[in-house]
Short mmCIF file of C-alpha atoms in Angstrom, two decimals:
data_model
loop_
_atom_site.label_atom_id
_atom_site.label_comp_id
_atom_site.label_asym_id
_atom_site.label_seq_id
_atom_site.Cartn_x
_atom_site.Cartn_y
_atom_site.Cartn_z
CA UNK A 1 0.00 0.00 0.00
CA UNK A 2 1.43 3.46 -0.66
CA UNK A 3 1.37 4.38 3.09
CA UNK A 4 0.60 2.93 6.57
CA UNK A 5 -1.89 5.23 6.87
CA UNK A 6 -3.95 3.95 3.66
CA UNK A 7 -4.18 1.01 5.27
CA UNK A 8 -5.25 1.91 8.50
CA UNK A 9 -7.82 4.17 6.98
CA UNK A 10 -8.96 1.07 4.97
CA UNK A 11 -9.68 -0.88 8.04
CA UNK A 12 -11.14 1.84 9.93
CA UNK A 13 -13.69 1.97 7.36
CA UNK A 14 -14.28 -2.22 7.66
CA UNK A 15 -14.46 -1.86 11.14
CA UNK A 16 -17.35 1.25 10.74
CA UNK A 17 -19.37 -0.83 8.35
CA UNK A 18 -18.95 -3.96 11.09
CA UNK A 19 -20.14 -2.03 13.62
CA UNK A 20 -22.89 -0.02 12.39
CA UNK A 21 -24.67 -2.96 11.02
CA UNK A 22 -24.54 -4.71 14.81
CA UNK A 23 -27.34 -4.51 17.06
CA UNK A 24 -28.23 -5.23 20.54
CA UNK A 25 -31.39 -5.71 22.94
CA UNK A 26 -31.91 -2.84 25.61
CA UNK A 27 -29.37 -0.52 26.01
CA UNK A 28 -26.32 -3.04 26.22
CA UNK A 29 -23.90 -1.71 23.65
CA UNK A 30 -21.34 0.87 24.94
CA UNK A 31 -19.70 3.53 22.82
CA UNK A 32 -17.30 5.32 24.57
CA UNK A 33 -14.09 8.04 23.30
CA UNK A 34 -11.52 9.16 25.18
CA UNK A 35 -9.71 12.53 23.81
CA UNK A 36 -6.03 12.60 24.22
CA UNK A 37 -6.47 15.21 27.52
CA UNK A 38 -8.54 13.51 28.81
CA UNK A 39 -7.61 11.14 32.25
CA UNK A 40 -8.33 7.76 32.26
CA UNK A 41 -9.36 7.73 36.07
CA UNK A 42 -12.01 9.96 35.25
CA UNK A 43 -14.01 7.62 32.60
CA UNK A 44 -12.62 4.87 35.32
CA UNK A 45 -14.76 6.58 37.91
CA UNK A 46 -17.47 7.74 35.34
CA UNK A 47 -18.25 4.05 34.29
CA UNK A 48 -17.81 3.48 38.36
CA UNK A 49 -21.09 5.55 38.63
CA UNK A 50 -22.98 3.96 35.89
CA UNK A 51 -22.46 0.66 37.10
CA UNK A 52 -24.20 1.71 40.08
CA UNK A 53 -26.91 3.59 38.53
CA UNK A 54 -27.65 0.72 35.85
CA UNK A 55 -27.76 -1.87 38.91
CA UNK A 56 -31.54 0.10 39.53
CA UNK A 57 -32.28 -0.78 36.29
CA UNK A 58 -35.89 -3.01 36.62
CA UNK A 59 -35.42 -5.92 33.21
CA UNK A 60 -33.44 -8.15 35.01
CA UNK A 61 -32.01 -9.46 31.37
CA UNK A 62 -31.22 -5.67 30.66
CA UNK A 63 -29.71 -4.87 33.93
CA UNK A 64 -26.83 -7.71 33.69
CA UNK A 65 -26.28 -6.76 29.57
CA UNK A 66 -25.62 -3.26 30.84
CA UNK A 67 -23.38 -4.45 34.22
CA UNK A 68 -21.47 -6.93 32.00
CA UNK A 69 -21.01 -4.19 28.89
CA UNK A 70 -20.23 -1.75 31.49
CA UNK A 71 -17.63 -4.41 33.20
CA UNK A 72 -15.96 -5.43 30.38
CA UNK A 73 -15.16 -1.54 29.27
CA UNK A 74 -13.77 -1.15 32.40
CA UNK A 75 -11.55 -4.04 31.80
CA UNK A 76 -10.51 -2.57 28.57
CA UNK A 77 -9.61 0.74 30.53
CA UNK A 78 -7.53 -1.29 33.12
CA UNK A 79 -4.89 -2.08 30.08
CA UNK A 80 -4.32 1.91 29.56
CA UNK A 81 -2.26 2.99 32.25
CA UNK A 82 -2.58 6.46 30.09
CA UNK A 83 -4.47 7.81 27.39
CA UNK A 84 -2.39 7.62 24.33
CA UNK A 85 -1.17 10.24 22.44
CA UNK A 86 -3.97 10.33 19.77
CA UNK A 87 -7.14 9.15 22.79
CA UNK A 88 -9.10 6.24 23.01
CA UNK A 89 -12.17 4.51 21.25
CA UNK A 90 -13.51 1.53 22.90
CA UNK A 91 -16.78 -0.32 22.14
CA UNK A 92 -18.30 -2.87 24.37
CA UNK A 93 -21.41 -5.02 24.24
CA UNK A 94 -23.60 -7.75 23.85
CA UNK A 95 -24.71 -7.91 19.95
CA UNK A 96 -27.39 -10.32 18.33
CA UNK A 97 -25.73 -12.59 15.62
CA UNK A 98 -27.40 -13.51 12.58
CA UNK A 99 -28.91 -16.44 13.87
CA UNK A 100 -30.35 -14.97 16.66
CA UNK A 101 -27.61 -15.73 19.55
CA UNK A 102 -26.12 -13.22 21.55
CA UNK A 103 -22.71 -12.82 21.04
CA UNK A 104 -20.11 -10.15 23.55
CA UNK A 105 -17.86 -7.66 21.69
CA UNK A 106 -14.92 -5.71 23.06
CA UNK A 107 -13.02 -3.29 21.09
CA UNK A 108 -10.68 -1.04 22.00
CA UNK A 109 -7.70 1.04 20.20
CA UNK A 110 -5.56 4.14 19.53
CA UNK A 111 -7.01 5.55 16.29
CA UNK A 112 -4.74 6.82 13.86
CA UNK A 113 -5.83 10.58 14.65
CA UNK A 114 -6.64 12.55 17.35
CA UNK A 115 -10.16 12.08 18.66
CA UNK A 116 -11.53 15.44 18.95
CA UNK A 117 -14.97 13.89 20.63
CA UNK A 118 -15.99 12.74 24.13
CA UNK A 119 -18.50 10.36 23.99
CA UNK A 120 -20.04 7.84 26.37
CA UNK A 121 -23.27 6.63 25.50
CA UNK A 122 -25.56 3.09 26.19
CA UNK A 123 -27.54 2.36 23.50
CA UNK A 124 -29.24 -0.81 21.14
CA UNK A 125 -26.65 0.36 18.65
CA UNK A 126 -23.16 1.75 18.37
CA UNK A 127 -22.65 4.95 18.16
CA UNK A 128 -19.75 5.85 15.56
CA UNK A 129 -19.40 9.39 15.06
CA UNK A 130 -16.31 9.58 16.65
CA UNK A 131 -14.82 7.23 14.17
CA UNK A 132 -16.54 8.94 11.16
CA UNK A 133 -15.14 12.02 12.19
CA UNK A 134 -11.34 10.16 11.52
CA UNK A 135 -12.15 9.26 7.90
CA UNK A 136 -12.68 12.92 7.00
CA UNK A 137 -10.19 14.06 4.52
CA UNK A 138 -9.30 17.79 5.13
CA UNK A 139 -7.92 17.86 1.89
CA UNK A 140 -10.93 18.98 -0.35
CA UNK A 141 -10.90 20.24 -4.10
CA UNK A 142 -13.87 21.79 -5.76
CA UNK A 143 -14.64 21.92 -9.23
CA UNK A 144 -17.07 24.03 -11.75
CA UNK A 145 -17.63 22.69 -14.98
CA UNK A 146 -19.02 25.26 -17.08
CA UNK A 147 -20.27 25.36 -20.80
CA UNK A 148 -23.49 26.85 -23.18
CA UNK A 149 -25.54 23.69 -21.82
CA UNK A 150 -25.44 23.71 -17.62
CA UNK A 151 -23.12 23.47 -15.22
CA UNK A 152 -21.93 20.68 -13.04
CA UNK A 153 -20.28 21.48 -9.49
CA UNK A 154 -18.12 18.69 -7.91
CA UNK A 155 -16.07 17.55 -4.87
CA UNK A 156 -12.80 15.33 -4.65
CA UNK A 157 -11.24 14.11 -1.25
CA UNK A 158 -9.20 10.98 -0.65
CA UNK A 159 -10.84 8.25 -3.11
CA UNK A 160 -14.06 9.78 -2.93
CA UNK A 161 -15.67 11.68 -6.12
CA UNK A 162 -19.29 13.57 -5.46
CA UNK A 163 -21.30 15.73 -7.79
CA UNK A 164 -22.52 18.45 -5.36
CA UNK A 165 -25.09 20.13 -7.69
CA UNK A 166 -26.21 20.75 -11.77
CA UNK A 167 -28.47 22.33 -13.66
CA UNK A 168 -29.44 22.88 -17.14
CA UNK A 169 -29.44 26.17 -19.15
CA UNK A 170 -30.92 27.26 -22.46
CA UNK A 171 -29.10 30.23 -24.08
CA UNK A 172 -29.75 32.22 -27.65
CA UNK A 173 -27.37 31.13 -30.08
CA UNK A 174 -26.33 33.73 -32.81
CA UNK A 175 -28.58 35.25 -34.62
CA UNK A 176 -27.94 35.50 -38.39
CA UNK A 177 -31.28 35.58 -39.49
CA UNK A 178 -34.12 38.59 -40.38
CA UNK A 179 -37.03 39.27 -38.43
CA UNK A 180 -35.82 40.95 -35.66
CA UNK A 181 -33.04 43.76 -34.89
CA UNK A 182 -29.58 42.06 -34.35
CA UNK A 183 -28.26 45.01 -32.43
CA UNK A 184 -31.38 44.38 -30.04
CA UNK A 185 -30.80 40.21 -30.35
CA UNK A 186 -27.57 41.02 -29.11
CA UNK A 187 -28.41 42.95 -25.96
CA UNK A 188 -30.91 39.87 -25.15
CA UNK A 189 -28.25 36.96 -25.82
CA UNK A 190 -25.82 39.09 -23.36
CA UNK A 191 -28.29 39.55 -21.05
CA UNK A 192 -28.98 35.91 -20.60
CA UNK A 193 -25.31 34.72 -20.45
CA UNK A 194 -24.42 37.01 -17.96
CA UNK A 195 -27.32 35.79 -15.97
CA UNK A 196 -26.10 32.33 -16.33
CA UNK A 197 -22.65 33.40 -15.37
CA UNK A 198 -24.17 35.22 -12.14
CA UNK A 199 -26.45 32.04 -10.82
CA UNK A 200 -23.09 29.47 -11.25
CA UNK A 201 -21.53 32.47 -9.57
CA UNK A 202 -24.34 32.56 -6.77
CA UNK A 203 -24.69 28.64 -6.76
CA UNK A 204 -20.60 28.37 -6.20
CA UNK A 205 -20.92 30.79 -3.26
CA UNK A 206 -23.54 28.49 -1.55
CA UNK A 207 -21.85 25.31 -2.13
CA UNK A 208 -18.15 26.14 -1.71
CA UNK A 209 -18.44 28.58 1.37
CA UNK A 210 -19.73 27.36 4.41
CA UNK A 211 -19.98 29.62 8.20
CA UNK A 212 -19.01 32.40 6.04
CA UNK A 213 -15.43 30.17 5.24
CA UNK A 214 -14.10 28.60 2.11
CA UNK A 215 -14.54 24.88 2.50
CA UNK A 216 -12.19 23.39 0.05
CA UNK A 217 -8.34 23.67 -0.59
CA UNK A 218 -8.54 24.59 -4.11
CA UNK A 219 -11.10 25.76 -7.24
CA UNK A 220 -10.45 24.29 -10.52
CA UNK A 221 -12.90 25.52 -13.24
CA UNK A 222 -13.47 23.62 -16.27
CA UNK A 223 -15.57 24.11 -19.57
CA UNK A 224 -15.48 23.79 -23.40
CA UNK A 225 -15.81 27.30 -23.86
CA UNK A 226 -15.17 31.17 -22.71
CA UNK A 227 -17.38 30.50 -19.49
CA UNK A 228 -15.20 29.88 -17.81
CA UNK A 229 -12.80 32.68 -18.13
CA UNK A 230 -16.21 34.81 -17.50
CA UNK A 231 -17.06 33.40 -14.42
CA UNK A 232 -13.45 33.71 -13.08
CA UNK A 233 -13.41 37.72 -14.05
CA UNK A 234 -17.33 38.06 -13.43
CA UNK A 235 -17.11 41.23 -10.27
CA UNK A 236 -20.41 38.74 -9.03
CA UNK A 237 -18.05 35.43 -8.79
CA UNK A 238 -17.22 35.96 -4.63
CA UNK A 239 -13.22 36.75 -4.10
CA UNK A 240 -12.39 34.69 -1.75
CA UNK A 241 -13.37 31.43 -4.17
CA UNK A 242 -11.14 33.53 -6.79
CA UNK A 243 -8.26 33.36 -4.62
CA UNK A 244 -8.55 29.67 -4.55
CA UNK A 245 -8.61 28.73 -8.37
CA UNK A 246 -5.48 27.27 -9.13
CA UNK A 247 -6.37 26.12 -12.76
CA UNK A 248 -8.42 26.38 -15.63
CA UNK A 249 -8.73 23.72 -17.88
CA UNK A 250 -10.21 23.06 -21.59
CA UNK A 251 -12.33 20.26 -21.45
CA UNK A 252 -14.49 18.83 -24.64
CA UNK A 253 -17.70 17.62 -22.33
CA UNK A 254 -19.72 19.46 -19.75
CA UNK A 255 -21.60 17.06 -16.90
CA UNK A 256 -20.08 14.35 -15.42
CA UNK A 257 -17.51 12.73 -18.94
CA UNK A 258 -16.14 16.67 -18.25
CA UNK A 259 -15.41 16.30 -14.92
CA UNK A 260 -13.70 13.05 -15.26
CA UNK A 261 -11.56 14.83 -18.11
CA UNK A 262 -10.80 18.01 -15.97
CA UNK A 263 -9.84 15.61 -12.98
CA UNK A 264 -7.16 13.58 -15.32
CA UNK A 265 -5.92 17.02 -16.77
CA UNK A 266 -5.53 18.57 -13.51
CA UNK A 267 -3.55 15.60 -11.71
CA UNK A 268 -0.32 17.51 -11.17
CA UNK A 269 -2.44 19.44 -8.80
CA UNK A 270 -3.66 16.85 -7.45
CA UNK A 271 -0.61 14.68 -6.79
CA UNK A 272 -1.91 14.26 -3.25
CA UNK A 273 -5.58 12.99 -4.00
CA UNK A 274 -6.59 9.28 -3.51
CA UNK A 275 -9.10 9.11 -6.16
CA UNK A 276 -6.30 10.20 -8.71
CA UNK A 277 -3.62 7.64 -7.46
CA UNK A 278 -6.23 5.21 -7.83
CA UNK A 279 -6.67 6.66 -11.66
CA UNK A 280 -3.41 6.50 -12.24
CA UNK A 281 -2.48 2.68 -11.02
CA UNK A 282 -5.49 1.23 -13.55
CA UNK A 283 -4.37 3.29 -16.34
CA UNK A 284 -0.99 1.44 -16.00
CA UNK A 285 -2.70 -1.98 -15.20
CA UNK A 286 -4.59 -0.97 -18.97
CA UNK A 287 -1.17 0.17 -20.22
CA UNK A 288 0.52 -3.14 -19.46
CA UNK A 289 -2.73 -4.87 -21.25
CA UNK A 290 -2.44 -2.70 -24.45
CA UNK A 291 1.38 -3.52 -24.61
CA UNK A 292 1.21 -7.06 -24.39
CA UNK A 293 3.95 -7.26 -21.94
CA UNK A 294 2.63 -9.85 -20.47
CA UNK A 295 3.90 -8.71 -16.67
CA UNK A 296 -0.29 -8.47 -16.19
CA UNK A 297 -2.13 -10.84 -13.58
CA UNK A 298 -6.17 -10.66 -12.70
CA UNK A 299 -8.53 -13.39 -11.49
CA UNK A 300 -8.54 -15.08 -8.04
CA UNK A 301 -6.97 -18.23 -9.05
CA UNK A 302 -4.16 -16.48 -11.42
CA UNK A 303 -3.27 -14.02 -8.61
CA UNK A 304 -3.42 -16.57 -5.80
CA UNK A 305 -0.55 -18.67 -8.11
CA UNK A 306 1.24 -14.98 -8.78
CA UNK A 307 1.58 -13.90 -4.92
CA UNK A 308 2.96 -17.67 -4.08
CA UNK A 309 5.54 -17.04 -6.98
CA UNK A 310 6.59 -13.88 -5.36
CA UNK A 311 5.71 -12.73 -8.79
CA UNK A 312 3.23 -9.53 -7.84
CA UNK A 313 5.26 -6.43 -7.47
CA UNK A 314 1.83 -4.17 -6.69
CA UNK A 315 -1.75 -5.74 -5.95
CA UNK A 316 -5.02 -4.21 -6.95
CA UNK A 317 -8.56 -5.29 -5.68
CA UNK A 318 -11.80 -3.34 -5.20
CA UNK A 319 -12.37 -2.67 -1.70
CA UNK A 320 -15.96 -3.98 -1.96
CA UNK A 321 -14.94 -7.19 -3.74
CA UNK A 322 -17.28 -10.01 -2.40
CA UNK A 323 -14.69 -13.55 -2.06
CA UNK A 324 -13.91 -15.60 0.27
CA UNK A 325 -10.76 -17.16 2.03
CA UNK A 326 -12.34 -20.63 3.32
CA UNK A 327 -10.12 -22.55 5.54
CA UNK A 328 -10.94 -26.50 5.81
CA UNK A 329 -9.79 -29.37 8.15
CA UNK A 330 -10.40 -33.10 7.23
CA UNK A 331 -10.57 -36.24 9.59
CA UNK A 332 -7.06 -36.65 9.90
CA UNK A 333 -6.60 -32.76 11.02
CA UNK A 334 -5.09 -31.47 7.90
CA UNK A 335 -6.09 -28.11 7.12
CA UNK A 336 -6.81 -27.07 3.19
CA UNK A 337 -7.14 -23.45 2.36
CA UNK A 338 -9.91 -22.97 -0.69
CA UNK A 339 -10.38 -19.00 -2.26
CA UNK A 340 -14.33 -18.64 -3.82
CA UNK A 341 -15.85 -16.20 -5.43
CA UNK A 342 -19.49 -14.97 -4.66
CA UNK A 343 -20.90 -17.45 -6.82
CA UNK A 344 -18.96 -20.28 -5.27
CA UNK A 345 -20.06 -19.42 -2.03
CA UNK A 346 -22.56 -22.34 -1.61
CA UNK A 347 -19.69 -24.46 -2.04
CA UNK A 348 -18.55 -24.31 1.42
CA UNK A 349 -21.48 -26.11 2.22
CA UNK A 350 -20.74 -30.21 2.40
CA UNK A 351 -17.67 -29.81 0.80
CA UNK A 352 -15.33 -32.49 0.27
CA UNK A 353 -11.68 -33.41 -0.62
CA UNK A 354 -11.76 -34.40 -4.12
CA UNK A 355 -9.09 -36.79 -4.14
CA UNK A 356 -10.71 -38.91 -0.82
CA UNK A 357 -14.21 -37.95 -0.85
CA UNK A 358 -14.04 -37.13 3.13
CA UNK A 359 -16.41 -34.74 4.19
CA UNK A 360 -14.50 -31.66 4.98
CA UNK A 361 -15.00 -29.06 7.97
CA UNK A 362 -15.38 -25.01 7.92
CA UNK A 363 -12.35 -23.84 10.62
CA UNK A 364 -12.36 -20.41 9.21
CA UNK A 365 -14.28 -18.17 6.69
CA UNK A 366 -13.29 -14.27 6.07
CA UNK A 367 -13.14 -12.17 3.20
CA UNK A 368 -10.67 -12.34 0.86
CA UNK A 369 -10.23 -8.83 1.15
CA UNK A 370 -9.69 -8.60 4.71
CA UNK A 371 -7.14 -11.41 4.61
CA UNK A 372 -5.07 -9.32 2.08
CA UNK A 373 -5.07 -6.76 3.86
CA UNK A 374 -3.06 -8.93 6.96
CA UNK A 375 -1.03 -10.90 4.61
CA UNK A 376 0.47 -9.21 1.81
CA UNK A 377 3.70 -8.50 3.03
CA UNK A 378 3.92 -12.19 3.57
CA UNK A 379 4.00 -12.41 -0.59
CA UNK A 380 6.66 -9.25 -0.47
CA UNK A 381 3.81 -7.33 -2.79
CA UNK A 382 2.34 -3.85 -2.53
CA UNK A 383 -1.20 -3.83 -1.54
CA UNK A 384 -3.40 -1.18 -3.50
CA UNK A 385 -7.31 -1.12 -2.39
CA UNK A 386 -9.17 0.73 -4.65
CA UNK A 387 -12.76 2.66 -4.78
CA UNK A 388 -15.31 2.74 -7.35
CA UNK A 389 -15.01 6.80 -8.07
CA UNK A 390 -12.78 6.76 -11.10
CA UNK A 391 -14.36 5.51 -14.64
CA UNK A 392 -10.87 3.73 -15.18
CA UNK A 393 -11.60 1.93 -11.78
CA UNK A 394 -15.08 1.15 -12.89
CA UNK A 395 -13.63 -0.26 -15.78
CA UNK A 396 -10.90 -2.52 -13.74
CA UNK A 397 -13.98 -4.14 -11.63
CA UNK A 398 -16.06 -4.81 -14.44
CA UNK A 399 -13.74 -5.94 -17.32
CA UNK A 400 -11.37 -7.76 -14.65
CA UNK A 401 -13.01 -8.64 -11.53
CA UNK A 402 -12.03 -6.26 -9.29
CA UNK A 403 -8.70 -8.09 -8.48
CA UNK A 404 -5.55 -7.91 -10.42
CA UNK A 405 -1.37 -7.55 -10.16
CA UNK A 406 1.41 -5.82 -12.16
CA UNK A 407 3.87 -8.42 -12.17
CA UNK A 408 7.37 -8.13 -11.76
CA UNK A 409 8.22 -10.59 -14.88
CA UNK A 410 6.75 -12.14 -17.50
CA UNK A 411 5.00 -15.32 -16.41
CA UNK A 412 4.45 -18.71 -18.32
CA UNK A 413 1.06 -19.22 -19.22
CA UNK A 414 -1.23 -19.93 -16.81
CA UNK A 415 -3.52 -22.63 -17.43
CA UNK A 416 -6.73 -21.90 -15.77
CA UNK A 417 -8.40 -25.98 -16.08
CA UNK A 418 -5.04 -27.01 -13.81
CA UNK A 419 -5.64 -24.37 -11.01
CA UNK A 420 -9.26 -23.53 -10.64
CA UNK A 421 -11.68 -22.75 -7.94
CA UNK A 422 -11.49 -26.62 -6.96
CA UNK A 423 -7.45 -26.89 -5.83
CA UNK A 424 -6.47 -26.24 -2.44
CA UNK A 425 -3.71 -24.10 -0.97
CA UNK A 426 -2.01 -24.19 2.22
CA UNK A 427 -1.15 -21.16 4.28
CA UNK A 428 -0.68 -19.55 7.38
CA UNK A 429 -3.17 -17.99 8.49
CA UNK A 430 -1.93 -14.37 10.49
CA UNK A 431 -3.15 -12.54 13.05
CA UNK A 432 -5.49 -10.42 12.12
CA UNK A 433 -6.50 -7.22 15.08
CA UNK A 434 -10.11 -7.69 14.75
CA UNK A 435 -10.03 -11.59 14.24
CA UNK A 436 -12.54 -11.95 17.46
CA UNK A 437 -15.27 -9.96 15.88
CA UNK A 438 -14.86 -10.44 12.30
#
């Protein structure tokens, strides 16, 4: 991956999705962050007073969800002689599993930036704000995409791509015709356009300034005409979004095809940006495909045989890609590792070795994805995860899978029929941090 912190981010994310799908009966899930100043004895002594105050509680089956949730956080607490540098976040609880068992959860850990919220809170759910509040990128680029036929205003942070707002406009065209005075024609088609150019002006100001404070860390207007240049000199477009343009680019498309092309023409401003990174590494993938080089890998099966080669130099899969790592024990107690994809899910069920027959057992199921993310360094590759924002990602998902390598050298063929979904592969499994709840 192209930094610790990618990774970390990825897996805050996992863990937010996890959580916020969980659920619990009464009020026996506790959310609680700690901010860097503040003392651990106090929540200590905080959760001291709770615990008394839930023992009144009158549901018998509530009142020991709540003690036990509340006694397990404290637990947690006990293994902080300090709160670290960046605070706290520790979620305890009793959760409902799919099958209707109860099942406890205890989480704690140092985020990977400051928490800037104290929270404590019992609840049927888990409250994740705090953790929400990490993911936001403070690096935020706006763009205007301008021409005779609407305008389109966008947002890029991290791997995410948003369309904020658009709209539609009708203007004159020239007039070459009889009928009616061009002089007066004139004054009517300049009217209009400079009305247009005052409502993207108005619409920027309401979208890009927020508390009476610019909310992104650059302006890049786009367009496949003059409007742009209009807008930028219009005395109506506000100064203090002026002062943040830092390019203006031609592009042949207004909507969203223009602001894909004014992202990709603006990337050496955007050197920094996920989204474009991730833009960048599938072009290449593409690149390598168009050149025949050959030093190309995609497909479970084909990158499964690539990593134990050593043969992946960078790894690319969709963060949402649905597979599975399935880890199977026979009679004897040999374990056989077996990668499916969504489709070969129901496979898990009664399966069996296919050179004995023997009915095989489930030790461990997790996502493919997730186990990437723990064991890639074991294959000595870099791990890329990817988003859906960019067309050339959309692209890599659909035409390949959502999984692919840039190889290091040129591999022999690989002949699908002798290493398909049915072989087996032994690994290690590692460690993974959430491996209890996941």
């Amino acid at each position: 991956m192209s930094g610790v912190s990618d990774l970390q981010r990825w897996k805050l994310k996992r863990l937010i999705k996890t959580l916020e799908a969980a659920r619990g009966s009464g009020t026996s899930m506790i959310s609680l962050a700690i901010p860097p100043k503040q003392q651990i004895s106090q929540v200590v002594s905080m959760l001291t007073e709770e615990f008394g105050t839930a023992s009144n509680i009158k549901s018998r089956v509530n009142r020991q969800s709540v003690l036990s949730a509340i006694t397990s956080a404290q637990h947690r607490l006990k293994l902080y002689p300090r709160t670290p540098p960046n605070g706290l976040v520790v979620y305890c609880g009793t959760v409902l599993t799919d099958d209707g068992k109860e099942k406890l959860v205890n989480i704690d850990f140092e985020p990977f930036k400051p928490v800037s919220t104290k929270l404590y809170l019992c609840d049927s759910k888990f409250h994740l704000e705090p953790l929400a509040g990490l993911l936001e990128d403070s690096t935020k680029f706006g763009f205007i995409v301008i021409d005779g036929k609407g305008s389109l205003y966008g947002q890029l942070s991290g791997n995410t791509r948003e369309t904020l707002h658009q709209f539609s406009v009708e203007l004159p065209k020239k007039h070459g015709r009889g009928g009616q005075s061009s002089m007066r024609f004139g004054r009517i088609r300049l009217e209009k356009r400079q009305n247009y150019v005052r409502k993207v002006a108005e619409k920027a100001t309401q979208l890009f300034i927020t508390n009476n404070a610019i909310n992104v860390t650059g302006l890049i207007l786009a367009g496949s005409a003059e409007f742009k240049e209009e807008l930028e000199k219009s005395d109506i477009f506000d100064p203090r979004l002026r002062s943040k343009v830092i390019q203006l680019v031609d592009v042949a498309y207004g909507g969203e095809n223009g602001f894909s092309e004014a992202i990709s023409l603006s990337r050496k401003y955007l050197d920094n940006v996920k989204v474009v990174q991730e833009q960048e590494l599938v072009t290449k993938f593409f690149d390598e495909i168009a050149r025949n080089t050959g030093k190309i890998s995609y497909g479970i099966d084909d990158i499964i045989s690539a990593l134990e080669d050593g043969a992946v130099e960078t790894l690319i899969v969709w963060e949402n890609l649905v597979a599975w790592r399935v880890e199977f024990q026979d009679a004897e107690g040999t374990k056989m590792v077996r990668f499916l994809r969504s489709e070969q899910e129901h496979e898990c069920v009664n399966a069996v070795d296919k050179v004995t027959g023997a009915q095989l057992e489930i030790v461990s199921k997790e996502s493919l994805v997730d186990w990437l993310a723990e064991a890639y360094t074991n294959f000595g590759t870099n791990l890329e995860i990817i988003g859906d924002s960019a067309p050339e990602a959309t692209s890599f998902i659909n035409g390949f899978g959502g999984i692919g390598g840039l190889l290091r050298w040129k591999r022999e063929e690989f002949d699908i029929q002798e290493s398909d979904s049915e072989d087996y592969f032994e690994e290690n499994d590692p460690d993974d941090e959430y491996a209890e709840f996941f």
